[in-house]
Short mmCIF file of C-alpha atoms in Angstrom, two decimals:
data_model
loop_
_atom_site.label_atom_id
_atom_site.label_comp_id
_atom_site.label_asym_id
_atom_site.label_seq_id
_atom_site.Cartn_x
_atom_site.Cartn_y
_atom_site.Cartn_z
CA MET A 18 26.77 38.83 19.39
CA ALA A 19 27.44 37.72 15.19
CA THR A 20 25.38 35.23 15.39
CA ARG A 21 22.28 37.90 16.51
CA LEU A 22 22.92 40.11 14.41
CA SER A 23 23.05 37.77 10.82
CA VAL A 24 19.42 36.90 12.41
CA ALA A 25 18.55 40.30 13.00
CA ALA A 26 19.63 40.87 9.41
CA THR A 27 17.41 38.18 7.36
CA HIS A 28 14.12 39.89 8.64
CA ASP A 29 14.65 42.86 7.04
CA PRO A 30 12.54 42.82 3.74
CA GLN A 31 15.20 44.30 2.00
CA GLN A 32 17.39 41.21 1.82
CA ALA A 33 14.95 38.25 3.28
CA CYS A 34 12.81 36.99 1.77
CA ARG A 35 9.38 35.89 5.03
CA TRP A 36 7.74 31.96 3.90
CA ALA A 37 5.01 30.32 5.39
CA VAL A 38 5.86 26.15 5.74
CA GLN A 39 2.78 23.98 7.08
CA LEU A 40 4.34 20.48 8.99
CA GLU A 41 3.41 17.26 10.36
CA TYR A 42 5.22 15.48 13.21
CA ASP A 43 4.76 12.65 15.66
CA GLY A 44 5.58 14.54 19.08
CA THR A 45 6.87 11.18 20.20
CA PRO A 46 10.77 12.03 21.17
CA PHE A 47 10.69 16.21 21.54
CA ILE A 48 10.41 18.18 24.41
CA GLY A 49 8.00 20.40 22.59
CA TRP A 50 7.66 22.55 19.50
CA GLN A 51 10.31 25.22 21.51
CA ARG A 52 14.05 25.01 22.07
CA GLN A 53 14.51 24.75 26.07
CA ALA A 54 18.04 24.58 27.47
CA SER A 55 18.15 20.43 27.54
CA GLY A 56 16.34 18.33 24.65
CA ARG A 57 15.22 18.47 21.16
CA SER A 58 12.89 20.15 20.10
CA VAL A 59 10.90 20.23 17.15
CA GLN A 60 12.25 23.77 16.64
CA ASP A 61 15.44 22.68 16.49
CA VAL A 62 14.21 20.35 13.73
CA LEU A 63 13.21 22.58 11.33
CA GLU A 64 15.41 26.00 12.30
CA ALA A 65 18.43 23.24 11.75
CA ALA A 66 17.33 22.23 8.58
CA ALA A 67 16.80 25.94 7.39
CA ALA A 68 20.09 26.21 8.19
CA ARG A 69 21.16 23.72 5.69
CA LEU A 70 20.23 26.14 2.91
CA THR A 71 21.48 29.58 4.40
CA GLY A 72 25.15 28.03 4.83
CA GLY A 73 24.82 27.93 7.98
CA ARG A 74 23.46 30.95 8.76
CA PRO A 75 21.40 30.58 11.35
CA VAL A 76 17.11 30.97 10.80
CA ALA A 77 14.77 32.24 13.36
CA SER A 78 11.40 30.39 13.19
CA ILE A 79 7.82 32.36 14.64
CA VAL A 80 5.16 28.84 15.16
CA ALA A 81 1.02 29.41 15.27
CA GLY A 82 0.66 27.24 18.60
CA ARG A 83 3.46 26.52 21.03
CA THR A 84 3.11 22.54 21.50
CA ASP A 85 4.48 21.07 24.28
CA ALA A 86 6.31 17.54 24.67
CA GLY A 87 4.74 14.66 23.33
CA VAL A 88 2.15 16.96 21.03
CA HIS A 89 1.74 16.11 17.81
CA ALA A 90 0.43 18.43 15.48
CA ALA A 91 -0.67 17.22 12.08
CA GLY A 92 -0.74 21.17 9.96
CA GLN A 93 1.32 23.44 11.89
CA VAL A 94 1.80 26.43 10.71
CA ALA A 95 5.59 28.45 11.09
CA HIS A 96 7.56 30.92 9.44
CA LEU A 97 10.85 31.54 8.75
CA ASP A 98 12.42 34.43 7.25
CA LEU A 99 14.82 33.40 4.63
CA PRO A 100 18.32 35.18 2.73
CA LEU A 101 16.53 36.98 -1.02
CA ALA A 102 19.36 35.10 -3.07
CA VAL A 103 18.21 31.26 -0.99
CA SER A 104 14.50 32.37 -1.57
CA GLU A 105 15.61 33.13 -4.99
CA ARG A 106 16.14 30.14 -6.58
CA LEU A 107 13.36 28.49 -4.18
CA THR A 108 9.24 27.45 -4.95
CA GLY A 109 7.19 26.16 -2.31
CA ALA A 110 7.79 22.57 -3.81
CA ARG A 111 10.99 22.96 -3.57
CA LEU A 112 11.90 24.13 0.30
CA CYS A 113 9.24 21.57 1.01
CA ASP A 114 11.39 18.82 -0.55
CA ALA A 115 14.92 20.67 0.72
CA LEU A 116 13.45 20.63 4.55
CA ASN A 117 12.29 17.12 4.76
CA PHE A 118 15.35 15.93 3.07
CA HIS A 119 17.65 17.73 5.78
CA MET A 120 14.97 16.71 8.52
CA LYS A 121 14.99 13.50 8.32
CA PRO A 122 15.40 11.03 9.71
CA ASP A 123 13.07 12.57 12.70
CA PRO A 124 9.09 12.00 12.71
CA VAL A 125 8.57 16.06 11.00
CA ALA A 126 7.83 16.87 7.60
CA VAL A 127 7.17 20.30 6.20
CA LEU A 128 3.24 19.63 3.48
CA ARG A 129 3.43 23.08 2.13
CA ALA A 130 5.78 25.83 2.01
CA ALA A 131 4.82 29.59 0.27
CA ARG A 132 6.33 32.34 0.56
CA VAL A 133 3.93 35.49 2.58
CA GLY A 134 4.45 39.10 2.84
CA PRO A 135 6.41 40.60 5.51
CA GLU A 136 3.14 41.72 7.48
CA PHE A 137 1.66 37.58 7.90
CA SER A 138 3.12 35.85 11.24
CA ALA A 139 2.34 32.33 11.56
CA ARG A 140 1.37 33.60 15.36
CA PHE A 141 -0.08 36.66 15.21
CA SER A 142 -2.02 36.41 12.05
CA ALA A 143 -3.98 33.02 12.87
CA ILE A 144 -7.58 33.65 13.78
CA ARG A 145 -8.16 29.97 14.52
CA ARG A 146 -6.81 26.15 15.56
CA SER A 147 -7.99 23.45 15.73
CA TYR A 148 -7.56 20.67 18.49
CA GLU A 149 -8.15 16.88 18.32
CA TYR A 150 -8.42 15.81 21.06
CA ARG A 151 -8.55 11.67 21.15
CA ILE A 152 -9.17 8.89 24.11
CA LEU A 153 -9.00 5.02 23.77
CA ASN A 154 -11.77 4.10 25.42
CA ARG A 155 -11.84 0.25 25.70
CA PRO A 156 -9.78 -2.69 28.57
CA ALA A 157 -7.45 -3.02 26.62
CA ARG A 158 -4.34 -0.85 26.25
CA PRO A 159 -3.09 0.86 23.00
CA ALA A 160 -0.60 -1.15 21.04
CA LEU A 161 -1.05 0.41 17.90
CA ASP A 162 -1.86 3.79 19.23
CA ALA A 163 0.26 3.68 22.06
CA ASN A 164 1.47 7.36 21.52
CA ARG A 165 -1.69 8.44 19.71
CA ALA A 166 -4.08 8.24 22.51
CA TRP A 167 -5.02 8.94 26.25
CA HIS A 168 -5.97 5.15 27.34
CA VAL A 169 -9.74 5.35 29.56
CA ARG A 170 -10.75 1.84 30.28
CA GLN A 171 -14.27 3.58 31.72
CA HIS A 172 -16.89 3.62 29.44
CA LEU A 173 -17.04 6.96 29.29
CA ASP A 174 -21.16 9.04 28.59
CA ILE A 175 -20.59 11.08 25.40
CA ALA A 176 -24.10 12.33 25.89
CA ARG A 177 -23.38 13.62 28.97
CA MET A 178 -19.16 14.67 28.48
CA GLN A 179 -21.31 16.30 25.07
CA ALA A 180 -23.35 18.41 27.39
CA ALA A 181 -20.73 19.27 29.86
CA ALA A 182 -18.94 21.13 27.00
CA ALA A 183 -22.08 23.10 25.90
CA LEU A 184 -21.44 24.70 29.00
CA LEU A 185 -18.31 25.40 28.17
CA VAL A 186 -17.92 26.67 25.24
CA GLY A 187 -18.46 30.57 25.00
CA ARG A 188 -16.37 33.59 26.05
CA HIS A 189 -14.82 32.74 29.71
CA ASP A 190 -12.15 32.96 32.51
CA PHE A 191 -10.99 30.42 31.90
CA SER A 192 -8.14 30.52 34.63
CA SER A 193 -9.50 26.95 36.06
CA PHE A 194 -8.56 25.56 32.67
CA ARG A 195 -4.66 27.45 32.49
CA ALA A 196 -1.73 25.30 33.72
CA ALA A 197 0.16 27.75 35.85
CA SER A 198 3.21 28.50 33.60
CA CYS A 199 0.61 30.39 31.32
CA GLN A 200 2.16 33.63 30.06
CA ALA A 201 -1.16 34.87 28.44
CA ARG A 202 -2.08 38.46 30.02
CA SER A 203 -5.77 37.53 30.43
CA PRO A 204 -7.28 33.57 31.42
CA VAL A 205 -10.13 34.68 28.18
CA ARG A 206 -10.81 33.22 25.96
CA THR A 207 -13.60 32.54 23.33
CA LEU A 208 -13.53 28.26 23.11
CA ASP A 209 -16.14 28.39 19.32
CA ARG A 210 -15.78 24.88 19.36
CA LEU A 211 -15.56 21.54 21.76
CA ASP A 212 -17.41 19.19 19.93
CA VAL A 213 -17.38 15.14 21.34
CA THR A 214 -18.02 12.58 19.77
CA ARG A 215 -17.29 8.51 19.46
CA ALA A 216 -16.41 6.07 15.97
CA GLY A 217 -15.86 2.25 17.64
CA GLU A 218 -13.48 2.71 20.73
CA SER A 219 -11.92 6.13 19.44
CA VAL A 220 -13.73 9.09 22.14
CA MET A 221 -12.59 12.38 20.15
CA LEU A 222 -13.07 16.05 21.08
CA ARG A 223 -12.98 19.03 18.84
CA ALA A 224 -11.46 22.19 20.14
CA GLU A 225 -11.18 25.11 18.04
CA ALA A 226 -10.45 28.86 19.29
CA ARG A 227 -9.07 32.01 17.93
CA SER A 228 -5.81 31.40 21.36
CA PHE A 229 -5.97 28.67 24.27
CA LEU A 230 -4.28 28.83 27.53
CA HIS A 231 -1.61 26.77 28.29
CA HIS A 232 -2.79 23.21 28.56
CA GLN A 233 -6.31 24.30 28.26
CA ILE A 234 -7.83 21.57 25.68
CA ARG A 235 -5.93 18.95 27.63
CA ASN A 236 -7.33 20.23 31.08
CA LEU A 237 -11.13 20.95 29.10
CA ALA A 238 -10.40 16.74 28.30
CA GLY A 239 -8.99 15.58 31.75
CA THR A 240 -12.91 16.79 33.33
CA LEU A 241 -14.77 16.08 30.11
CA LYS A 242 -13.63 12.81 31.14
CA LEU A 243 -14.57 12.84 34.85
CA VAL A 244 -18.21 13.45 34.03
CA GLY A 245 -18.11 10.62 30.61
CA ASP A 246 -17.11 7.88 33.25
CA HIS A 247 -20.41 9.19 35.99
CA ARG A 248 -18.03 11.09 39.17
CA TRP A 249 -18.64 14.82 38.54
CA ASN A 250 -22.68 15.87 36.77
CA LEU A 251 -23.02 19.38 34.56
CA GLU A 252 -23.39 21.42 37.86
CA ASP A 253 -19.81 20.25 38.50
CA VAL A 254 -18.40 21.22 35.47
CA ALA A 255 -20.47 24.80 35.81
CA ALA A 256 -18.55 25.08 39.57
CA ALA A 257 -15.24 24.19 38.41
CA LEU A 258 -15.27 27.44 35.29
CA ALA A 259 -16.93 29.45 37.95
CA ALA A 260 -14.51 29.30 40.64
CA ARG A 261 -11.25 30.73 38.53
CA ASP A 262 -9.54 28.28 40.57
CA ARG A 263 -7.37 25.52 38.06
CA SER A 264 -7.55 23.39 41.17
CA GLN A 265 -10.62 23.07 41.38
CA ALA A 266 -11.14 21.92 37.49
CA GLY A 267 -10.31 18.26 36.51
CA PRO A 268 -6.79 16.77 36.01
CA THR A 269 -4.84 17.93 32.72
CA ALA A 270 -5.00 15.39 30.27
CA PRO A 271 -2.14 13.32 28.53
CA PRO A 272 -0.60 15.13 26.11
CA GLN A 273 0.25 11.90 23.56
CA GLY A 274 -4.16 12.28 22.87
CA LEU A 275 -3.98 15.85 21.43
CA CYS A 276 -3.05 16.68 17.93
CA LEU A 277 -2.93 20.44 16.20
CA LEU A 278 -4.95 20.02 13.06
CA ALA A 279 -5.51 22.95 11.60
CA VAL A 280 -4.09 26.78 11.49
CA ALA A 281 -6.78 29.43 9.54
CA TYR A 282 -5.97 32.60 8.36
CA PRO A 283 -7.90 35.69 6.85
CA ILE A 284 -5.93 34.95 3.51
CA ASP A 285 -4.63 31.08 3.11
CA PRO A 286 -0.89 31.52 2.85
CA PHE A 287 -1.13 28.19 1.08
CA ALA A 288 -4.44 28.72 -1.20
CA MET B 27 13.46 -32.67 25.66
CA ALA B 28 11.12 -31.85 29.86
CA THR B 29 10.24 -28.58 27.95
CA ARG B 30 9.10 -30.51 24.05
CA LEU B 31 7.14 -32.73 26.56
CA SER B 32 4.98 -30.23 29.09
CA VAL B 33 4.71 -28.01 25.80
CA ALA B 34 2.54 -31.25 24.27
CA ALA B 35 0.76 -32.26 27.63
CA THR B 36 -0.59 -29.32 27.45
CA HIS B 37 -2.77 -30.45 24.52
CA ASP B 38 -4.34 -33.27 26.34
CA PRO B 39 -7.98 -31.91 26.80
CA GLN B 40 -8.23 -33.32 29.84
CA GLN B 41 -5.61 -31.32 31.51
CA ALA B 42 -5.93 -28.32 29.87
CA CYS B 43 -8.38 -25.43 27.97
CA ARG B 44 -7.96 -23.66 25.19
CA TRP B 45 -8.14 -20.39 24.38
CA ALA B 46 -8.79 -18.08 21.68
CA VAL B 47 -7.26 -14.47 22.23
CA GLN B 48 -7.50 -11.57 20.19
CA LEU B 49 -4.29 -9.10 19.46
CA GLU B 50 -3.76 -5.71 18.57
CA TYR B 51 0.02 -4.79 17.55
CA ASP B 52 2.86 -2.85 16.43
CA GLY B 53 5.12 -4.95 13.78
CA THR B 54 7.86 -2.29 14.10
CA PRO B 55 9.86 -3.18 17.14
CA PHE B 56 9.41 -7.56 15.77
CA ILE B 57 10.62 -9.65 13.02
CA GLY B 58 7.55 -10.57 12.68
CA TRP B 59 4.59 -13.13 14.28
CA GLN B 60 6.74 -16.14 14.55
CA ARG B 61 9.95 -17.16 16.96
CA GLN B 62 13.46 -16.94 14.77
CA ALA B 63 16.41 -17.89 15.94
CA SER B 64 17.99 -14.57 16.74
CA GLY B 65 15.15 -11.36 17.35
CA ARG B 66 12.21 -10.68 19.26
CA SER B 67 9.53 -11.83 17.97
CA VAL B 68 5.32 -10.80 18.65
CA GLN B 69 4.47 -14.78 19.46
CA ASP B 70 7.60 -14.78 21.87
CA VAL B 71 6.56 -11.88 23.74
CA LEU B 72 2.26 -13.56 24.42
CA GLU B 73 3.84 -16.51 25.24
CA ALA B 74 6.09 -15.91 27.41
CA ALA B 75 3.24 -13.84 28.74
CA ALA B 76 1.14 -16.15 29.33
CA ALA B 77 4.09 -18.91 30.60
CA ARG B 78 3.80 -16.51 33.97
CA LEU B 79 -0.06 -17.06 34.00
CA THR B 80 1.82 -21.07 34.91
CA GLY B 81 4.37 -20.63 37.13
CA GLY B 82 7.19 -20.50 34.21
CA ARG B 83 5.58 -24.17 32.67
CA PRO B 84 6.14 -23.23 28.41
CA VAL B 85 2.53 -22.12 26.62
CA ALA B 86 2.10 -23.18 23.02
CA SER B 87 0.09 -20.19 20.64
CA ILE B 88 -0.90 -20.83 16.76
CA VAL B 89 -2.10 -17.52 15.23
CA ALA B 90 -3.87 -17.26 12.07
CA GLY B 91 -1.90 -15.16 10.53
CA ARG B 92 1.92 -15.09 10.11
CA THR B 93 2.83 -11.52 9.85
CA ASP B 94 6.19 -10.10 8.24
CA ALA B 95 8.93 -8.02 10.52
CA GLY B 96 7.22 -4.39 10.02
CA VAL B 97 3.52 -5.73 9.72
CA HIS B 98 0.59 -4.44 12.48
CA ALA B 99 -2.33 -6.43 13.41
CA ALA B 100 -5.50 -5.52 14.42
CA GLY B 101 -7.50 -7.65 15.12
CA GLN B 102 -5.27 -10.80 14.77
CA VAL B 103 -6.00 -13.98 16.66
CA ALA B 104 -3.40 -16.29 18.23
CA HIS B 105 -4.82 -20.06 20.68
CA LEU B 106 -2.69 -21.17 23.41
CA ASP B 107 -3.77 -24.26 25.17
CA LEU B 108 -3.42 -23.40 29.49
CA PRO B 109 -3.71 -25.97 32.56
CA LEU B 110 -7.14 -26.80 33.36
CA ALA B 111 -5.87 -25.29 37.06
CA VAL B 112 -5.06 -21.60 35.48
CA SER B 113 -8.39 -21.78 33.00
CA GLU B 114 -10.36 -22.79 35.97
CA ARG B 115 -9.42 -19.08 37.48
CA LEU B 116 -10.20 -17.41 34.35
CA THR B 117 -11.89 -15.44 32.28
CA GLY B 118 -11.85 -14.16 29.35
CA ALA B 119 -11.50 -10.60 31.07
CA ARG B 120 -8.96 -11.59 33.66
CA LEU B 121 -6.75 -13.47 30.55
CA CYS B 122 -7.12 -10.33 28.77
CA ASP B 123 -6.41 -8.27 31.48
CA ALA B 124 -3.23 -10.56 33.04
CA LEU B 125 -1.79 -11.28 29.20
CA ASN B 126 -1.45 -7.09 29.12
CA PHE B 127 -0.04 -7.03 31.80
CA HIS B 128 2.72 -9.13 31.78
CA MET B 129 3.62 -8.13 28.16
CA LYS B 130 4.01 -4.05 29.44
CA PRO B 131 5.73 -1.69 27.77
CA ASP B 132 5.32 -4.01 24.24
CA PRO B 133 3.32 -2.59 21.56
CA VAL B 134 1.02 -5.94 21.89
CA ALA B 135 -2.43 -5.52 23.18
CA VAL B 136 -4.47 -8.94 23.95
CA LEU B 137 -8.17 -7.23 22.83
CA ARG B 138 -10.61 -10.26 23.87
CA ALA B 139 -9.67 -14.00 24.81
CA ALA B 140 -12.29 -16.91 25.17
CA ARG B 141 -12.60 -20.08 26.17
CA VAL B 142 -13.23 -22.31 22.96
CA GLY B 143 -13.38 -25.97 22.11
CA PRO B 144 -10.49 -28.05 21.86
CA GLU B 145 -11.62 -28.71 17.66
CA PHE B 146 -10.40 -24.20 17.23
CA SER B 147 -7.49 -23.94 15.75
CA ALA B 148 -6.96 -19.70 15.57
CA ARG B 149 -4.99 -20.79 11.81
CA PHE B 150 -7.28 -24.05 10.20
CA SER B 151 -10.58 -22.95 11.70
CA ALA B 152 -9.97 -19.61 10.14
CA ILE B 153 -12.51 -19.70 7.07
CA ARG B 154 -11.56 -15.30 6.32
CA ARG B 155 -8.88 -13.01 7.03
CA SER B 156 -8.93 -9.35 6.09
CA TYR B 157 -5.82 -6.85 5.44
CA GLU B 158 -5.58 -3.37 4.18
CA TYR B 159 -2.57 -1.75 2.98
CA ARG B 160 -1.88 1.88 3.39
CA ILE B 161 -0.47 4.28 0.76
CA LEU B 162 0.77 7.75 1.84
CA ASN B 163 0.60 9.84 -1.39
CA ARG B 164 2.24 12.16 -1.38
CA PRO B 165 5.74 14.70 -1.80
CA ALA B 166 5.63 15.33 1.78
CA ARG B 167 7.50 12.05 3.57
CA PRO B 168 5.30 11.09 6.54
CA ALA B 169 5.83 12.05 10.00
CA LEU B 170 2.76 11.30 12.24
CA ASP B 171 2.65 7.52 10.18
CA ALA B 172 6.04 6.67 9.52
CA ASN B 173 5.81 3.08 10.40
CA ARG B 174 1.89 2.82 9.03
CA ALA B 175 2.21 3.35 5.50
CA TRP B 176 4.13 3.15 2.50
CA HIS B 177 5.15 6.47 1.09
CA VAL B 178 4.38 6.53 -2.74
CA ARG B 179 5.52 10.72 -3.69
CA GLN B 180 3.73 10.19 -7.75
CA HIS B 181 -0.18 10.81 -8.63
CA LEU B 182 -1.90 7.00 -7.96
CA ASP B 183 -4.74 7.06 -9.99
CA ILE B 184 -7.14 4.68 -8.71
CA ALA B 185 -9.69 4.06 -11.42
CA ARG B 186 -7.08 2.29 -13.04
CA MET B 187 -6.01 0.55 -9.77
CA GLN B 188 -9.02 -0.36 -9.23
CA ALA B 189 -9.75 -1.68 -12.45
CA ALA B 190 -6.39 -3.67 -11.80
CA ALA B 191 -7.83 -5.32 -8.21
CA ALA B 192 -10.66 -6.79 -10.41
CA LEU B 193 -8.65 -8.53 -12.99
CA LEU B 194 -7.16 -10.10 -9.39
CA VAL B 195 -9.70 -10.70 -8.26
CA GLY B 196 -12.05 -14.65 -7.83
CA ARG B 197 -9.43 -17.88 -7.76
CA HIS B 198 -6.57 -18.05 -9.84
CA ASP B 199 -3.12 -18.98 -9.55
CA PHE B 200 -1.00 -16.80 -7.88
CA SER B 201 2.49 -17.82 -8.39
CA SER B 202 3.51 -14.06 -9.61
CA PHE B 203 2.28 -12.57 -6.26
CA ARG B 204 3.52 -16.08 -3.93
CA ALA B 205 7.29 -15.17 -2.36
CA ALA B 206 10.05 -17.86 -3.22
CA SER B 207 9.78 -18.48 0.34
CA CYS B 208 6.03 -19.17 0.41
CA GLN B 209 5.10 -22.42 1.54
CA ALA B 210 1.85 -23.44 0.34
CA ARG B 211 1.25 -26.46 -0.72
CA SER B 212 -0.87 -25.22 -4.01
CA PRO B 213 0.01 -21.15 -5.83
CA VAL B 214 -4.31 -20.96 -5.86
CA ARG B 215 -6.01 -18.80 -3.91
CA THR B 216 -9.67 -17.53 -4.88
CA LEU B 217 -9.20 -13.72 -3.55
CA ASP B 218 -12.44 -12.17 -2.36
CA ARG B 219 -11.73 -8.32 -2.15
CA LEU B 220 -9.70 -6.31 -3.20
CA ASP B 221 -10.47 -2.86 -2.85
CA VAL B 222 -8.94 0.42 -3.82
CA THR B 223 -10.57 3.65 -2.33
CA ARG B 224 -8.72 7.16 -1.61
CA ALA B 225 -9.74 9.29 1.21
CA GLY B 226 -7.41 12.81 1.36
CA GLU B 227 -3.62 11.66 1.73
CA SER B 228 -4.22 8.39 1.97
CA VAL B 229 -5.14 5.60 -0.75
CA MET B 230 -5.93 2.28 1.18
CA LEU B 231 -6.89 -1.32 -0.78
CA ARG B 232 -8.58 -4.10 1.27
CA ALA B 233 -8.12 -7.71 0.67
CA GLU B 234 -9.99 -10.48 1.54
CA ALA B 235 -9.38 -14.37 0.90
CA ARG B 236 -9.63 -17.45 2.89
CA SER B 237 -6.08 -17.53 3.19
CA PHE B 238 -2.97 -15.60 1.14
CA LEU B 239 -0.22 -16.94 -0.14
CA HIS B 240 3.04 -15.54 1.79
CA HIS B 241 3.91 -11.75 0.71
CA GLN B 242 0.53 -11.83 -1.23
CA ILE B 243 -0.33 -9.11 -0.51
CA ARG B 244 2.62 -6.65 -0.47
CA ASN B 245 3.07 -7.81 -4.21
CA LEU B 246 -0.68 -7.45 -5.19
CA ALA B 247 -0.36 -3.84 -3.54
CA GLY B 248 3.53 -3.55 -6.06
CA THR B 249 2.09 -4.23 -9.22
CA LEU B 250 -1.03 -1.89 -8.66
CA LYS B 251 1.42 0.98 -7.45
CA LEU B 252 3.05 0.93 -10.74
CA VAL B 253 -1.01 0.62 -12.23
CA GLY B 254 -2.19 3.93 -10.41
CA ASP B 255 1.54 5.38 -11.82
CA HIS B 256 1.02 5.12 -15.31
CA ARG B 257 3.76 2.32 -16.21
CA TRP B 258 1.88 0.13 -16.59
CA ASN B 259 -1.27 -0.86 -18.55
CA LEU B 260 -4.17 -3.13 -17.73
CA GLU B 261 -2.30 -5.75 -19.78
CA ASP B 262 0.71 -6.11 -18.30
CA VAL B 263 -1.38 -7.05 -14.52
CA ALA B 264 -3.54 -9.45 -16.83
CA ALA B 265 -0.23 -10.57 -18.84
CA ALA B 266 2.03 -10.83 -14.91
CA LEU B 267 -0.43 -13.37 -13.71
CA ALA B 268 -0.82 -15.95 -16.70
CA ALA B 269 2.52 -15.97 -16.26
CA ARG B 270 2.80 -17.81 -13.27
CA ASP B 271 6.95 -16.11 -12.86
CA ARG B 272 6.92 -13.71 -10.17
CA SER B 273 10.12 -11.97 -11.72
CA GLN B 274 6.99 -10.71 -13.54
CA ALA B 275 4.59 -9.06 -11.43
CA GLY B 276 5.85 -5.59 -9.64
CA PRO B 277 8.25 -5.39 -6.59
CA THR B 278 7.25 -6.19 -3.23
CA ALA B 279 6.20 -3.32 -1.38
CA PRO B 280 7.24 -2.49 2.17
CA PRO B 281 5.84 -3.90 5.05
CA GLN B 282 5.05 -0.99 7.16
CA GLY B 283 1.58 -0.22 4.87
CA LEU B 284 -0.14 -3.73 6.24
CA CYS B 285 -2.22 -4.73 8.87
CA LEU B 286 -3.95 -8.18 9.94
CA LEU B 287 -7.97 -6.20 10.18
CA ALA B 288 -9.39 -9.04 11.66
CA VAL B 289 -10.25 -13.55 10.71
CA ALA B 290 -13.09 -14.70 10.89
CA TYR B 291 -13.98 -18.06 11.51
CA PRO B 292 -17.68 -20.50 11.16
CA ILE B 293 -19.11 -19.67 14.57
CA ASP B 294 -17.27 -16.65 16.44
CA PRO B 295 -15.04 -17.52 18.86
CA PHE B 296 -15.52 -14.06 21.16
CA ALA B 297 -19.28 -13.83 20.50
#
């Protein structure tokens, strides 16, 4: 109980300062962002490093995107509250350096840190999340990017994938693309962008929305792949979306292709 | 002795066919390309996979660029001789698939394979080798690219690095940039290209030559970095080159930033 009380105490703006941190991580060795009963999470690594700055007093963090096991981030954002006495000795650059030092050698790095007001929430203040999903589309399995892309051997027709993506952009009930474990109250989301591009052997999906359902992008990627290799046509995609039934859409694409690129706020906390 | 004789036998064009293979690998877990008394090399992985196709008969390979421990390749080229009876059952695509299957789960992949004439040597027929050296130039240590870039915190002035690179391009005695262990008969090389570019936080060097001395690119990178962070000026670079003395040039940059991109031949074996 003492531990919980001390965490709660740091949320008192009279005694604590809130910091926003931008994070890069390789998701390969982690069970995902969120702490779980077994295995190491990115959250564990960040909070353990922060606790080194408070003399062992626990520090709780809230994150913009709770990435799954194996999913990467280039621009994740979290916030955490540090005691006033600790915060007074810090600048954004010093907090970056200190956290990066204590997180070694884990593949997690704080890129930027900034003091924010107590009203800022990395999760609830976010107005846009941008993800990239990378497919390595060639016969040979990946060597350099084994943990960074989904390997698809069959040639993907990106013109077909682009046409299918256009059907999915906009405000829809995405029940067909939502994991059974999804905790969101509503399956309705507005997908602002779902671009498909090719650069040599890489096929890149770029998805943007205020928020996503659990597994939504990986389920969209798995469905677009069926269109790209001619197993599905556009009517199949429209029917899958209309069905509002997970079993009617394509399989969940593997996690290692996904990367959280950026999170946007009404006012950039790092500007 | 029996082993050596059977390898030699596969070099007889009456009994063997020569194959060129293009390889991608993540150098992180390897002691380098070349077999050594202890540790696993990329050569070990490739030759062990090839021996699975010959019923255990050893297969020797010759490579274009003997990369060091931790150095990567996106377009390495090697050749190997396979018995006629084995080769007759193969196409380039089948050889790729078979080698990739047997090399699993090592981060080595054959991208292309093609039959070539017995006069082809991956090493001696090569007329150009292209390498990229990547520097991650930002305060925070790398997380996503921990094994793929040299982390340099101090801001690098690439205009200065470009001017220094221009002094190094051309035909020179590169003794100052040559490892003590280098086995080349002459320290004279013609550096055809040494470009320095920036893309966000990445500073990329691109080096091309018919051939390089041992550690030449890493020693050039270590020297250009001293110019980029204003510790050296152009006169220091000119003096280092003129000295023909390894101790007068900059330090050897770490291996993980280096990647062999491509090897060119008078006639593209994979075309």
